[in-house]
């Protein structure tokens, strides 16, 4: 008899491979972009780009200063609430809009 480890489940091997290759991050980014398009007012969808989430805060780049100001003042809270409903696993607490 040999001391070979038992065979692993194919799903476990694929999940590990996806994690190593960064595919899970790509899928998460795609889901975030898709959800963003659902919750951001249509007029701002082409002016904004969700970037990353750090400690529950989503960084969003906005290409126009007036849009940044309006999003921060009037749309931030509803966007956060809607994203929390669509993607609760992100544990989103806030959004920071940045010019860029």
PDB file of C-alpha atoms in Angstrom:
ATOM      1  CA  UNK A   1       0.000   0.000   0.000  1.00  0.00           C
ATOM      2  CA  UNK A   2       1.072   3.516  -0.712  1.00  0.00           C
ATOM      3  CA  UNK A   3       0.483   6.622   1.309  1.00  0.00           C
ATOM      4  CA  UNK A   4      -1.154   8.496  -1.574  1.00  0.00           C
ATOM      5  CA  UNK A   5      -3.787  10.971  -0.476  1.00  0.00           C
ATOM      6  CA  UNK A   6      -7.372  10.128  -1.358  1.00  0.00           C
ATOM      7  CA  UNK A   7      -8.719  11.612  -4.596  1.00  0.00           C
ATOM      8  CA  UNK A   8     -10.123  15.114  -4.297  1.00  0.00           C
ATOM      9  CA  UNK A   9     -13.502  16.285  -5.467  1.00  0.00           C
ATOM     10  CA  UNK A  10     -13.342  17.911  -8.905  1.00  0.00           C
ATOM     11  CA  UNK A  11     -15.350  20.893  -7.634  1.00  0.00           C
ATOM     12  CA  UNK A  12     -12.770  21.516  -4.883  1.00  0.00           C
ATOM     13  CA  UNK A  13      -9.895  21.373  -7.364  1.00  0.00           C
ATOM     14  CA  UNK A  14     -11.636  23.765  -9.778  1.00  0.00           C
ATOM     15  CA  UNK A  15     -12.503  26.218  -6.992  1.00  0.00           C
ATOM     16  CA  UNK A  16      -8.876  26.253  -5.860  1.00  0.00           C
ATOM     17  CA  UNK A  17      -7.664  26.756  -9.435  1.00  0.00           C
ATOM     18  CA  UNK A  18     -10.105  29.635  -9.981  1.00  0.00           C
ATOM     19  CA  UNK A  19      -8.942  31.272  -6.779  1.00  0.00           C
ATOM     20  CA  UNK A  20      -5.278  30.897  -7.703  1.00  0.00           C
ATOM     21  CA  UNK A  21      -5.848  32.328 -11.174  1.00  0.00           C
ATOM     22  CA  UNK A  22      -7.950  35.238  -9.881  1.00  0.00           C
ATOM     23  CA  UNK A  23     -11.124  34.191 -11.693  1.00  0.00           C
ATOM     24  CA  UNK A  24     -13.254  34.558  -8.581  1.00  0.00           C
ATOM     25  CA  UNK A  25     -12.224  38.219  -8.332  1.00  0.00           C
ATOM     26  CA  UNK A  26     -13.144  38.744 -11.987  1.00  0.00           C
ATOM     27  CA  UNK A  27     -16.557  37.188 -11.403  1.00  0.00           C
ATOM     28  CA  UNK A  28     -17.095  39.357  -8.328  1.00  0.00           C
ATOM     29  CA  UNK A  29     -16.114  42.472 -10.299  1.00  0.00           C
ATOM     30  CA  UNK A  30     -18.552  41.513 -13.066  1.00  0.00           C
ATOM     31  CA  UNK A  31     -21.358  41.024 -10.541  1.00  0.00           C
ATOM     32  CA  UNK A  32     -20.601  44.391  -8.951  1.00  0.00           C
ATOM     33  CA  UNK A  33     -20.616  46.177 -12.327  1.00  0.00           C
ATOM     34  CA  UNK A  34     -23.877  44.493 -13.256  1.00  0.00           C
ATOM     35  CA  UNK A  35     -25.510  45.435  -9.945  1.00  0.00           C
ATOM     36  CA  UNK A  36     -24.151  48.974 -10.276  1.00  0.00           C
ATOM     37  CA  UNK A  37     -25.920  49.405 -13.619  1.00  0.00           C
ATOM     38  CA  UNK A  38     -29.164  48.312 -11.948  1.00  0.00           C
ATOM     39  CA  UNK A  39     -29.021  50.760  -9.042  1.00  0.00           C
ATOM     40  CA  UNK A  40     -27.351  53.901 -10.376  1.00  0.00           C
ATOM     41  CA  UNK A  41     -29.633  56.446 -12.072  1.00  0.00           C
ATOM     42  CA  UNK A  42     -29.443  55.983 -15.840  1.00  0.00           C
ATOM     43  CA  UNK A  43     -28.081  59.494 -16.418  1.00  0.00           C
ATOM     44  CA  UNK A  44     -24.966  58.583 -14.392  1.00  0.00           C
ATOM     45  CA  UNK A  45     -24.257  55.083 -15.638  1.00  0.00           C
ATOM     46  CA  UNK A  46     -21.831  56.253 -18.332  1.00  0.00           C
ATOM     47  CA  UNK A  47     -20.194  58.774 -15.981  1.00  0.00           C
ATOM     48  CA  UNK A  48     -19.391  56.328 -13.177  1.00  0.00           C
ATOM     49  CA  UNK A  49     -17.213  53.280 -12.669  1.00  0.00           C
ATOM     50  CA  UNK A  50     -17.227  51.169  -9.492  1.00  0.00           C
ATOM     51  CA  UNK A  51     -13.629  50.344  -8.620  1.00  0.00           C
ATOM     52  CA  UNK A  52     -12.994  48.401  -5.431  1.00  0.00           C
ATOM     53  CA  UNK A  53     -14.412  47.654  -2.023  1.00  0.00           C
ATOM     54  CA  UNK A  54     -12.237  48.176   1.006  1.00  0.00           C
ATOM     55  CA  UNK A  55     -13.546  47.635   4.527  1.00  0.00           C
ATOM     56  CA  UNK A  56     -17.128  47.821   3.335  1.00  0.00           C
ATOM     57  CA  UNK A  57     -16.652  51.057   1.395  1.00  0.00           C
ATOM     58  CA  UNK A  58     -17.110  51.025  -2.375  1.00  0.00           C
ATOM     59  CA  UNK A  59     -14.859  53.411  -4.308  1.00  0.00           C
ATOM     60  CA  UNK A  60     -16.610  54.816  -7.382  1.00  0.00           C
ATOM     61  CA  UNK A  61     -14.910  56.987  -9.974  1.00  0.00           C
ATOM     62  CA  UNK A  62     -17.018  59.740 -11.499  1.00  0.00           C
ATOM     63  CA  UNK A  63     -15.899  61.507 -14.675  1.00  0.00           C
ATOM     64  CA  UNK A  64     -17.731  64.813 -14.147  1.00  0.00           C
ATOM     65  CA  UNK A  65     -17.551  67.094 -11.074  1.00  0.00           C
ATOM     66  CA  UNK A  66     -21.244  68.069 -11.179  1.00  0.00           C
ATOM     67  CA  UNK A  67     -22.274  64.404 -11.360  1.00  0.00           C
ATOM     68  CA  UNK A  68     -20.007  63.604  -8.405  1.00  0.00           C
ATOM     69  CA  UNK A  69     -21.617  66.363  -6.365  1.00  0.00           C
ATOM     70  CA  UNK A  70     -25.159  65.282  -7.205  1.00  0.00           C
ATOM     71  CA  UNK A  71     -24.481  61.595  -6.597  1.00  0.00           C
ATOM     72  CA  UNK A  72     -22.948  62.350  -3.204  1.00  0.00           C
ATOM     73  CA  UNK A  73     -25.720  64.693  -2.152  1.00  0.00           C
ATOM     74  CA  UNK A  74     -28.846  62.979  -3.433  1.00  0.00           C
ATOM     75  CA  UNK A  75     -28.232  59.406  -4.561  1.00  0.00           C
ATOM     76  CA  UNK A  76     -25.631  57.890  -2.244  1.00  0.00           C
ATOM     77  CA  UNK A  77     -27.952  56.444   0.406  1.00  0.00           C
ATOM     78  CA  UNK A  78     -30.455  54.806  -2.006  1.00  0.00           C
ATOM     79  CA  UNK A  79     -27.624  53.338  -4.074  1.00  0.00           C
ATOM     80  CA  UNK A  80     -26.018  51.809  -0.965  1.00  0.00           C
ATOM     81  CA  UNK A  81     -29.348  50.388   0.200  1.00  0.00           C
ATOM     82  CA  UNK A  82     -30.109  48.847  -3.202  1.00  0.00           C
ATOM     83  CA  UNK A  83     -26.614  47.357  -3.540  1.00  0.00           C
ATOM     84  CA  UNK A  84     -26.959  45.862  -0.056  1.00  0.00           C
ATOM     85  CA  UNK A  85     -30.163  44.128  -1.206  1.00  0.00           C
ATOM     86  CA  UNK A  86     -28.678  42.827  -4.462  1.00  0.00           C
ATOM     87  CA  UNK A  87     -25.229  41.836  -3.109  1.00  0.00           C
ATOM     88  CA  UNK A  88     -25.559  41.295   0.658  1.00  0.00           C
ATOM     89  CA  UNK A  89     -22.368  39.204   0.731  1.00  0.00           C
ATOM     90  CA  UNK A  90     -20.321  42.358   0.064  1.00  0.00           C
ATOM     91  CA  UNK A  91     -21.341  43.784   3.460  1.00  0.00           C
ATOM     92  CA  UNK A  92     -21.351  47.244   1.917  1.00  0.00           C
ATOM     93  CA  UNK A  93     -21.560  50.122   4.389  1.00  0.00           C
ATOM     94  CA  UNK A  94     -20.847  53.208   2.301  1.00  0.00           C
ATOM     95  CA  UNK A  95     -19.790  54.627  -1.047  1.00  0.00           C
ATOM     96  CA  UNK A  96     -17.016  57.134  -1.662  1.00  0.00           C
ATOM     97  CA  UNK A  97     -17.278  58.984  -4.958  1.00  0.00           C
ATOM     98  CA  UNK A  98     -14.010  60.237  -6.450  1.00  0.00           C
ATOM     99  CA  UNK A  99     -13.283  62.288  -9.506  1.00  0.00           C
ATOM    100  CA  UNK A 100     -11.470  60.215 -12.066  1.00  0.00           C
TER     101      UNK A 100
END
